[in-house]
Short mmCIF file of C-alpha atoms and ligand atoms in Angstrom, two decimals:
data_model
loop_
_atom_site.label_atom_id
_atom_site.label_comp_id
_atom_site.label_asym_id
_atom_site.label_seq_id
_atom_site.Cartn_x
_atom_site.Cartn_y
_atom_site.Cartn_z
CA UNK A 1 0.96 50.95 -13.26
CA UNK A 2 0.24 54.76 -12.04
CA UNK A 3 -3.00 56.49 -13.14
CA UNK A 4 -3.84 59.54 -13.52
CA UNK A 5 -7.39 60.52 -12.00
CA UNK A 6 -9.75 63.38 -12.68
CA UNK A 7 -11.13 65.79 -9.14
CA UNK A 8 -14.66 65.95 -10.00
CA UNK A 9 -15.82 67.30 -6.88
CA UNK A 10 -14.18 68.95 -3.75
CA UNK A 11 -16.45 69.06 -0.64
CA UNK A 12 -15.53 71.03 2.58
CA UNK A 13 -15.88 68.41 5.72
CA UNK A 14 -14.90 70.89 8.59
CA UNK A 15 -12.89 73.77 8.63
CA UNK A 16 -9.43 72.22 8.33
CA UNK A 17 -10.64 69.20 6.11
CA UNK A 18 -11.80 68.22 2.38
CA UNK A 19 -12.73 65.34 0.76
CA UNK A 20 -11.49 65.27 -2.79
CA UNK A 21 -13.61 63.22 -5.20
CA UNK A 22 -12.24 61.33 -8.24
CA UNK A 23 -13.85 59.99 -11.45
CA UNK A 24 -13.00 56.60 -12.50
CA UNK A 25 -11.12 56.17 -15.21
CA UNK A 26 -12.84 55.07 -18.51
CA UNK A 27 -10.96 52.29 -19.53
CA UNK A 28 -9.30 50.46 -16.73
CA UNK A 29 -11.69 51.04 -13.49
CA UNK A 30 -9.78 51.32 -10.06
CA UNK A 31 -10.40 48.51 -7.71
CA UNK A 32 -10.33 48.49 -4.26
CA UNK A 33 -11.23 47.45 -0.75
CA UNK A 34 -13.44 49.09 2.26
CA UNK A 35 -9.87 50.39 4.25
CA UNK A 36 -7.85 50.57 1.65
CA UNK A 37 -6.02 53.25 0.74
CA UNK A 38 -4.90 55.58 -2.73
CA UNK A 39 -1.36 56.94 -2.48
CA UNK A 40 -1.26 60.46 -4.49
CA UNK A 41 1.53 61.71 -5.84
CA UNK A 42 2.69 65.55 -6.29
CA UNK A 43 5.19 68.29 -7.08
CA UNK A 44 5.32 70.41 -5.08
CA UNK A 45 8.05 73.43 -5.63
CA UNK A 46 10.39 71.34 -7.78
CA UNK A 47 10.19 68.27 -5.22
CA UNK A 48 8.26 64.73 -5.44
CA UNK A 49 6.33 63.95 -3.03
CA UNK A 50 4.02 60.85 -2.15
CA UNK A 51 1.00 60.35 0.48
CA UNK A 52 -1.72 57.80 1.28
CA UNK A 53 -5.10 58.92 2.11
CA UNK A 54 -7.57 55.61 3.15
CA UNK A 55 -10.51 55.70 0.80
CA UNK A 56 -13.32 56.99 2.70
CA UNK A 57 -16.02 55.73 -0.41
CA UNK A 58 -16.37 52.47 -0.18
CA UNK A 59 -17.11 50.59 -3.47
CA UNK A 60 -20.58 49.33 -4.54
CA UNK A 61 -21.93 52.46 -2.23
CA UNK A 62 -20.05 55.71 -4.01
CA UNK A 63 -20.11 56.31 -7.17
CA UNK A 64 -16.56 58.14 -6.79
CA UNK A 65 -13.46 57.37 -5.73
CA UNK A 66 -13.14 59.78 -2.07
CA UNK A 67 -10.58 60.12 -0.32
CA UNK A 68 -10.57 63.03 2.88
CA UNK A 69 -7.03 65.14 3.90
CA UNK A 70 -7.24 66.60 6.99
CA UNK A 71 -4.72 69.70 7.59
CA UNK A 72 -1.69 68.79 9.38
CA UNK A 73 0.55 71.66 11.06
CA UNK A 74 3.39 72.52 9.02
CA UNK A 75 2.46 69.31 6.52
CA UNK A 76 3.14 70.10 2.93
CA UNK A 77 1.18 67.90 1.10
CA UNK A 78 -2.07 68.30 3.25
CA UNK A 79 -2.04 71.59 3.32
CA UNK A 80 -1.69 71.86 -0.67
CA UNK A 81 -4.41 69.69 -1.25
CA UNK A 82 -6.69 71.75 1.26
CA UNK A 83 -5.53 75.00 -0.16
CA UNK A 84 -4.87 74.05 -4.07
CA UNK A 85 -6.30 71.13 -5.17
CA UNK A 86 -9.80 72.11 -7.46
CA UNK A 87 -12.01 70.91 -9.59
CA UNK A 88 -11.11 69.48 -13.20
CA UNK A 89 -7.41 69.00 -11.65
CA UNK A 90 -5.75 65.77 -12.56
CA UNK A 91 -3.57 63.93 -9.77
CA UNK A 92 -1.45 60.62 -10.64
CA UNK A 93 -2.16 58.02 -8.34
CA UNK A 94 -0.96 54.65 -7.26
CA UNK A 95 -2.74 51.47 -7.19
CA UNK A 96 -4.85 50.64 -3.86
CA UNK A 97 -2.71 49.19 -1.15
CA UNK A 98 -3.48 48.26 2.15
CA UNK A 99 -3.92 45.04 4.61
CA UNK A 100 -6.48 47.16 6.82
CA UNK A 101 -9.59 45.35 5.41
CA UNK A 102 -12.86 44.25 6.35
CA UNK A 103 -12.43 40.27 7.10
CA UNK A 104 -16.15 38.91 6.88
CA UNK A 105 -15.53 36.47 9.37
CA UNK A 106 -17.88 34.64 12.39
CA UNK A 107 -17.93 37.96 14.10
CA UNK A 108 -21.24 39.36 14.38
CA UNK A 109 -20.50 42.20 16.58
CA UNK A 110 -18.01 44.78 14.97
CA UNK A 111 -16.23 47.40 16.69
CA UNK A 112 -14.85 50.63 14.70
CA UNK A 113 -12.36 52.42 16.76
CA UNK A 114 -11.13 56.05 15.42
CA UNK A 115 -9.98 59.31 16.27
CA UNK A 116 -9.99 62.35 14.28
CA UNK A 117 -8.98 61.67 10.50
CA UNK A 118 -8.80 57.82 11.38
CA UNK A 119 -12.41 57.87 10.16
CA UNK A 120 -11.72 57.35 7.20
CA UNK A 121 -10.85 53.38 6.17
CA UNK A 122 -13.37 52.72 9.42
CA UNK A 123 -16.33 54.92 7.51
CA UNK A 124 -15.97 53.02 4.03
CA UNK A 125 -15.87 49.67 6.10
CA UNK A 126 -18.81 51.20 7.89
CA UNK A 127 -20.96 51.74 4.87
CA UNK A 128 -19.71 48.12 3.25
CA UNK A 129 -21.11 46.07 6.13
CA UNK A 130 -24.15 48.25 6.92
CA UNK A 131 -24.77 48.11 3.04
CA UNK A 132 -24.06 44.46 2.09
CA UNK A 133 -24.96 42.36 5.64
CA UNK A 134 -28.35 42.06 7.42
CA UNK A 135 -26.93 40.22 10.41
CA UNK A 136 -23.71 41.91 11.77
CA UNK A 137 -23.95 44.83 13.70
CA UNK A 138 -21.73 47.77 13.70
CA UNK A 139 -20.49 49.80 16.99
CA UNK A 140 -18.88 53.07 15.52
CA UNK A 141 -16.50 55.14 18.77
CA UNK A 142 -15.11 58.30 17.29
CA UNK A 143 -13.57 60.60 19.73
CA UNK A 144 -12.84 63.95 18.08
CA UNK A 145 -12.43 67.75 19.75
CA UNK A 146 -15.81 69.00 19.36
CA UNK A 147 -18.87 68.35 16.94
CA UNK A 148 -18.03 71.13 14.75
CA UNK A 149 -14.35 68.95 14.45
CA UNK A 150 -16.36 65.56 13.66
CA UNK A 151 -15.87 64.66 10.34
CA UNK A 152 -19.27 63.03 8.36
CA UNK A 153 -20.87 63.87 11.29
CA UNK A 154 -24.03 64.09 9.00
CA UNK A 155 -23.01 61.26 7.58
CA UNK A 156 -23.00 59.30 10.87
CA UNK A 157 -26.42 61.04 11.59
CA UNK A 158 -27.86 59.78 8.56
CA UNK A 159 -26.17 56.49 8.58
CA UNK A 160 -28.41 55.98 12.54
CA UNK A 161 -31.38 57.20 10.88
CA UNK A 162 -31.30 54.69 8.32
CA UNK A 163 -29.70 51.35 10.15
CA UNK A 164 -31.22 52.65 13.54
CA UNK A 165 -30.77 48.37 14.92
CA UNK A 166 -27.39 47.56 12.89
CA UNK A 167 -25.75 50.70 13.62
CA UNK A 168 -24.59 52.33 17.31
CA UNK A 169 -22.49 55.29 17.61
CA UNK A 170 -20.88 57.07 20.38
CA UNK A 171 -19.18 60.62 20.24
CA UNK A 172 -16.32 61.09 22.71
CA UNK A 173 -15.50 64.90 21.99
CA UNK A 174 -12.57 66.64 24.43
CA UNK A 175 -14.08 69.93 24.23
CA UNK A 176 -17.17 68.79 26.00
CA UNK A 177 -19.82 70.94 25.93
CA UNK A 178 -23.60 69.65 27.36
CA UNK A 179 -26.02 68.22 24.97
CA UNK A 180 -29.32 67.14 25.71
CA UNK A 181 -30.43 66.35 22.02
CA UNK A 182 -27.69 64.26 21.62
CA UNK A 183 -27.21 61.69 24.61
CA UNK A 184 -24.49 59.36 22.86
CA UNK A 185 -22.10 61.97 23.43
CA UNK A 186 -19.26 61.25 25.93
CA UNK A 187 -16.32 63.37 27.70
CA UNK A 188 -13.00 62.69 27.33
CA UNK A 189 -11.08 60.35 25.40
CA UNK A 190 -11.21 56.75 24.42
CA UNK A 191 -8.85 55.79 27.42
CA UNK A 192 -8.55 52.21 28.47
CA UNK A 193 -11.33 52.89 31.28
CA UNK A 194 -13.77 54.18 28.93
CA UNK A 195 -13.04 51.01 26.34
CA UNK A 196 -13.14 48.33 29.17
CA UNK A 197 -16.91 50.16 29.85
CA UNK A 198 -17.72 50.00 26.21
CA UNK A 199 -16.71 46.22 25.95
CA UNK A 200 -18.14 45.59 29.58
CA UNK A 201 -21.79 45.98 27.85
CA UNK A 202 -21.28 43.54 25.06
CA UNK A 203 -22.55 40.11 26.53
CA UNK A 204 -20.91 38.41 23.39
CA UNK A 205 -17.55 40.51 23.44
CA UNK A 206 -15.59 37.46 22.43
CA UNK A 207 -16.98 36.83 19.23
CA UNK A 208 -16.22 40.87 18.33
CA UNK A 209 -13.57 42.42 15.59
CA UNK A 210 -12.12 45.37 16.23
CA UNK A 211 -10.62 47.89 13.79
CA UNK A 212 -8.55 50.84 14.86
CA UNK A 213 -7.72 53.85 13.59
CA UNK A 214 -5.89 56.33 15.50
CA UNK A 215 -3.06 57.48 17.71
CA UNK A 216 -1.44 54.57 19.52
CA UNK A 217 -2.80 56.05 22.25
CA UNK A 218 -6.19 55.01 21.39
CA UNK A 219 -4.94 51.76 19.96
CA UNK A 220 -3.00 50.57 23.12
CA UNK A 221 -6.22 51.54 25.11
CA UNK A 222 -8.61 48.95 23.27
CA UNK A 223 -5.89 46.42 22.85
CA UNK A 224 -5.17 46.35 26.57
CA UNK A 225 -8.87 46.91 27.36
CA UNK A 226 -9.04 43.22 24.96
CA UNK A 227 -6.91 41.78 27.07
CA UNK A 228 -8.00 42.48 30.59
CA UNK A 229 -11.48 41.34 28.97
CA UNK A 230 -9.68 38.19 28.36
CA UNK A 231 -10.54 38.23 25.00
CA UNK A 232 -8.20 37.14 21.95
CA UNK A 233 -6.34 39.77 19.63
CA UNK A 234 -6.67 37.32 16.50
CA UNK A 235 -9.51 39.71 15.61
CA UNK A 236 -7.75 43.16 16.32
CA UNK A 237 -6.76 44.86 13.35
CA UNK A 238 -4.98 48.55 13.01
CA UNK A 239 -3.89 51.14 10.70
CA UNK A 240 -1.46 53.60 11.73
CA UNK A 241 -0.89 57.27 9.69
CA UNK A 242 2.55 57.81 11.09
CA UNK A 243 5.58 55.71 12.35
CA UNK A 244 5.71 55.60 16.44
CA UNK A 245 9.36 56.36 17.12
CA UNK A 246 10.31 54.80 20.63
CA UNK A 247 13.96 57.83 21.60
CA UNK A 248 15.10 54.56 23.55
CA UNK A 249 15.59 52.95 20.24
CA UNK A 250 17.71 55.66 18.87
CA UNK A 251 20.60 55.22 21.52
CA UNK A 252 22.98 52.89 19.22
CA UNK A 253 21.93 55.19 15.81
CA UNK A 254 24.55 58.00 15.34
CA UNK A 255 24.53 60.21 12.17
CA UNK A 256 26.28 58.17 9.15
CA UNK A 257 27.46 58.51 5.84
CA UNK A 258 26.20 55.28 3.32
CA UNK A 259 26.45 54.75 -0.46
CA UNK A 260 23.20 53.75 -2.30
CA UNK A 261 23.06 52.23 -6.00
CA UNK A 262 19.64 52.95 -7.50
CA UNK A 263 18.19 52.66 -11.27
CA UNK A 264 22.04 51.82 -11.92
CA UNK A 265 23.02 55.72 -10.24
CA UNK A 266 25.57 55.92 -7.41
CA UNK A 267 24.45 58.34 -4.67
CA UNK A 268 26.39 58.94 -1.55
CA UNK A 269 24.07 60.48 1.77
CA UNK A 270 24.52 61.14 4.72
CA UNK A 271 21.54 60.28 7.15
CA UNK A 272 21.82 62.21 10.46
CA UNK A 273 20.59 60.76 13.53
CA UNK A 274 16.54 60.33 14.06
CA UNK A 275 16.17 60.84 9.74
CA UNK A 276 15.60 57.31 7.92
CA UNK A 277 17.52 56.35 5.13
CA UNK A 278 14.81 57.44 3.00
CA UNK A 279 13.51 60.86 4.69
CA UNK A 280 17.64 61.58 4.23
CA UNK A 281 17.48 60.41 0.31
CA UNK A 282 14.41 62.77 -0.19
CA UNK A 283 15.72 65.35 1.31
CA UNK A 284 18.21 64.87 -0.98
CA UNK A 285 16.07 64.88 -4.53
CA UNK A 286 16.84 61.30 -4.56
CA UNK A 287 13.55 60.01 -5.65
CA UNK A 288 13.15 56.52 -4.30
CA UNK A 289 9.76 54.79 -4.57
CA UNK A 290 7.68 54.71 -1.44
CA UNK A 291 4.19 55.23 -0.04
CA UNK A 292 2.93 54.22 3.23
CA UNK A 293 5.81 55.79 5.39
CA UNK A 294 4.81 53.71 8.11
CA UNK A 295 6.71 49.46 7.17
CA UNK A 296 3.53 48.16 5.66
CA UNK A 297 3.85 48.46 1.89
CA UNK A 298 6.70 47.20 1.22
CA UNK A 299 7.23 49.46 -1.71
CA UNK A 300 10.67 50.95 -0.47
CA UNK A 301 12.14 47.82 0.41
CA UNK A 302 16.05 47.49 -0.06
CA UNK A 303 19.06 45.71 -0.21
CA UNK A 304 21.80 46.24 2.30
CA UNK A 305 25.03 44.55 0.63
CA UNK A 306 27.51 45.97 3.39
CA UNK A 307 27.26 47.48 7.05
CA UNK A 308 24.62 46.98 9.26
CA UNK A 309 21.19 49.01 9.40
CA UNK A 310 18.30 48.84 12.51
CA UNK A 311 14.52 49.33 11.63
CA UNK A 312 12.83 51.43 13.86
CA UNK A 313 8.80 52.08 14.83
CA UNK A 314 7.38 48.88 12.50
CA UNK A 315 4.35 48.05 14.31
CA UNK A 316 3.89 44.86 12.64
CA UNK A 317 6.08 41.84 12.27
CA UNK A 318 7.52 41.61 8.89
CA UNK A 319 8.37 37.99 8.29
CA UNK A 320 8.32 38.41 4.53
CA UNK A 321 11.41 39.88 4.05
CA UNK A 322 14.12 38.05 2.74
CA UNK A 323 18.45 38.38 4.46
CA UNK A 324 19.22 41.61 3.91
CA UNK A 325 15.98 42.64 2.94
CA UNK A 326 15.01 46.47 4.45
CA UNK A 327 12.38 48.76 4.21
CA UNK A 328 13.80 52.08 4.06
CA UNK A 329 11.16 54.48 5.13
CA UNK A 330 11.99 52.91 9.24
CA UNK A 331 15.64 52.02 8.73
CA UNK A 332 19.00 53.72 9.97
CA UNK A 333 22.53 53.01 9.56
CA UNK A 334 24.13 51.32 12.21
CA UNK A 335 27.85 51.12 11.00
CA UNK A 336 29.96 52.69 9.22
CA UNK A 337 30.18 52.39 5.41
CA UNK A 338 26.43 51.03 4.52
CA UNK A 339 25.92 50.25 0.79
CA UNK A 340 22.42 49.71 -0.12
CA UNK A 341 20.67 48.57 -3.32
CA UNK A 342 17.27 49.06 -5.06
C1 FAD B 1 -2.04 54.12 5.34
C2 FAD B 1 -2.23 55.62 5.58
C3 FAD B 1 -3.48 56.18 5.37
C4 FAD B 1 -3.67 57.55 5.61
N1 FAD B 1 -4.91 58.08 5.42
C5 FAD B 1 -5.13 59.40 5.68
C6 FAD B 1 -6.44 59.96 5.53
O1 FAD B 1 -7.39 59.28 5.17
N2 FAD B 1 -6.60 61.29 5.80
C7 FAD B 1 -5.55 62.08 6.22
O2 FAD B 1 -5.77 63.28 6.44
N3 FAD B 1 -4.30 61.55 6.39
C8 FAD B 1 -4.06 60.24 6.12
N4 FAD B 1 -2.79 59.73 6.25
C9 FAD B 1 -1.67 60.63 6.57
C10 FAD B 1 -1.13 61.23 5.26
O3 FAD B 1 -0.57 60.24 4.44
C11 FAD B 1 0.00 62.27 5.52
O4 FAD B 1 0.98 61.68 6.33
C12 FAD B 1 -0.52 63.52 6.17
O5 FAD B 1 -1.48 64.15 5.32
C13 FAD B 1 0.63 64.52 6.43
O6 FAD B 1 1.30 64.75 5.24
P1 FAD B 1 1.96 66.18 4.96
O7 FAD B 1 2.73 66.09 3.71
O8 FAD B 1 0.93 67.24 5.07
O9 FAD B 1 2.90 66.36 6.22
P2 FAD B 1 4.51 66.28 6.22
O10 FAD B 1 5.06 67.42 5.47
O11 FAD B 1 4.89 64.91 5.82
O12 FAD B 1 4.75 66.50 7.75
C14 FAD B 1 4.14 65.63 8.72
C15 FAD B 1 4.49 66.14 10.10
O13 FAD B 1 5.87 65.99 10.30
C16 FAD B 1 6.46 67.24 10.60
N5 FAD B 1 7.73 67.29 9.91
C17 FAD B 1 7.91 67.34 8.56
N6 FAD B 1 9.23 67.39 8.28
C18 FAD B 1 9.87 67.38 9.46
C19 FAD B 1 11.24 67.42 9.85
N7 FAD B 1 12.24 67.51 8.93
N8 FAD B 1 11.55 67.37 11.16
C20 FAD B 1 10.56 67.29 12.08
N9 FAD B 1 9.26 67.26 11.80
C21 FAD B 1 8.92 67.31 10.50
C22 FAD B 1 5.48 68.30 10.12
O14 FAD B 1 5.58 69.50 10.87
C23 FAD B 1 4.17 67.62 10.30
O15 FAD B 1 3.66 67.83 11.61
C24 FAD B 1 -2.58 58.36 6.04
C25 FAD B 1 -1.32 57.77 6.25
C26 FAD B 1 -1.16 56.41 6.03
C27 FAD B 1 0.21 55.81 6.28
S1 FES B 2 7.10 53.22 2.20
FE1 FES B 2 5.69 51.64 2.73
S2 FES B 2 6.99 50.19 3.73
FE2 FES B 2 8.27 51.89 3.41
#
């Protein structure tokens, strides 16, 4: 079941980022995890379209529902929340989805790994642990341009005032420039040299977690900096914004036409090479149901009753889907004369 939520407050995080906060509804509350995330839905000059944004509130802690949209070049949707979303607006959303959650396991050491926007799910599983445990402690590495570019910077700041022996935090900004008031600042990137450092100090490092949120990049970095510390992955978790498309997989995809039966409709596409099945089915008003855009929901999952399709960029094993079973939003005709059902 969609609902429809209330903005009751817009606040301005840096100059090319807002977070937009929602009231609960009054009858049925929302309920959700630290890194999950609310998928928003919009229509936007006479076309549907659907995005996640993590929660950065975490529940029990904010009294809202937040989530924060940083501007992406040429994106539509984040750029028409930055520029149009206001107060008093109402925005249907989807039910909370997401795997990317806080385990409370052994672990008494965890590690939040994020870049840019990726703050987000890591700050609300920042403020559940900091809030709710007395004995885990949290090590927060956020690599960003500059300070000015740091999202809940202040937040971070206050967070360090407050949990000064549960909480440690270290900047890595690009755009380095020297300061002596704040000493946890570092140059550069999160690279795999600067992670095997960071892990290098940690006498316990194999009884850490590790969340990541970021490019793959950054996520490739601590996972191989993991492994040359010869510690296990069975506490590495990621969430990834985007799909990673690998060109080498593209070199048996050529553009195709395929038949799709949906909500009893027959449409006929054609998906040229590089577009998924259902980029080329939006682009063609044909609204199919999907969120994440990235193989981890599920919610565009398909039938392919004829011809042959390849999924492309899934990060994750999938071992839940049934013959035949697809997820659109990372799948691309292979053959000729595809049918597909929903
Ligand atoms: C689980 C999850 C959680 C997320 N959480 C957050 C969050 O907390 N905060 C946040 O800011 N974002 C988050 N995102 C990302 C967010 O969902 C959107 O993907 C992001 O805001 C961009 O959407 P958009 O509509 O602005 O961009 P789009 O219009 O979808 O465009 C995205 C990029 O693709 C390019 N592009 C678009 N169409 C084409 C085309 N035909 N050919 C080539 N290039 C094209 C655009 O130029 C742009 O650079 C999350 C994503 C996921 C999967
Ligand atoms: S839209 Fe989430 S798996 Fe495809």
């Amino acid at each position: 079941m969609n609902y429809t939520l209330k903005v009751v407050k817009v606040k301005k995080e840096t100059s090319d980022t807002i977070t937009l906060c929602f009231k609960q509804p009054g009858l049925k509350k929302i309920k959700y995890l630290p890194g999950q995330y609310l998928t928003l839905i919009f229509r936007i000059n006479g076309r549907r379209y659907i995005r996640p944004y993590s929660f950065s509130s975490c529940p029990g802690v904010d009294e809202f529902l937040e989530i924060t949209v940083k501007r992406m070049l040429n994106g539509v949707v984040s750029n028409h929340i930055n520029d149009a979303v206001k107060e008093g607006d109402s925005i249907e959303v989807l039910p909370p989805m997401g795997d990317f959650i806080y385990e409370s396991g052994d672990s008494k050491n965890i590690y939040l790994w994020g870049v840019g926007s990726g703050i987000t799910p890591l700050i609300s599983i920042m403020k559940f642990i900091l809030t709710t445990s007395n004995s885990i402690v949290v090590n927060l590495i956020y690599g960003n341009r500059s300070h000015e570019s740091t999202i809940f910077a202040d937040l971070i700041s206050d967070f360090q005032i407050n949990y000064p022996t549960k909480l440690t935090v270290r900047h890595f900004h690009t755009k380095f420039v020297i300061d002596r008031t704040n000493p946890s600042v570092i140059q550069g990137r999160i690279d795999f040299q600067k992670a095997s450092r960071i892990l290098s100090e940690d006498e316990d490092i194999q009884n850490s977690a590790h969340y990541v949120c970021g490019p793959a990049g950054l996520k490739e970095s601590v996972k191989n900096a993991l492994i040359a510390k010869g510690v296990e992955l069975e506490n590495f978790y990621s969430e990834d914004f985007e799909l990673v498309k690998n060109p080498e997989d593209f070199k048996d995809i050529k553009t195709q036409n395929l038949a799709i039966s949906f909500n009893g409709m027959h449409f006929d596409l054609e998906v040229a090479k590089g577009r998924s099945i259902l980029e080329a089915a939006l682009e063609s008003n044909i609204e199919l149901p999907y969120s994440c855009q990235t193989g981890n929901c599920s919610t565009c999952k398909a039938k392919v009753l004829a011809g042959e399709v390849k999924m492309i960029g899934l990060s994750k094993e999938r071992n839940d889907l049934s013959e035949g079973e697809f997820l659109l939003c990372c799948s691309h005709p292979l053959t000729e004369n595809v049918y597909i059902e929903l």
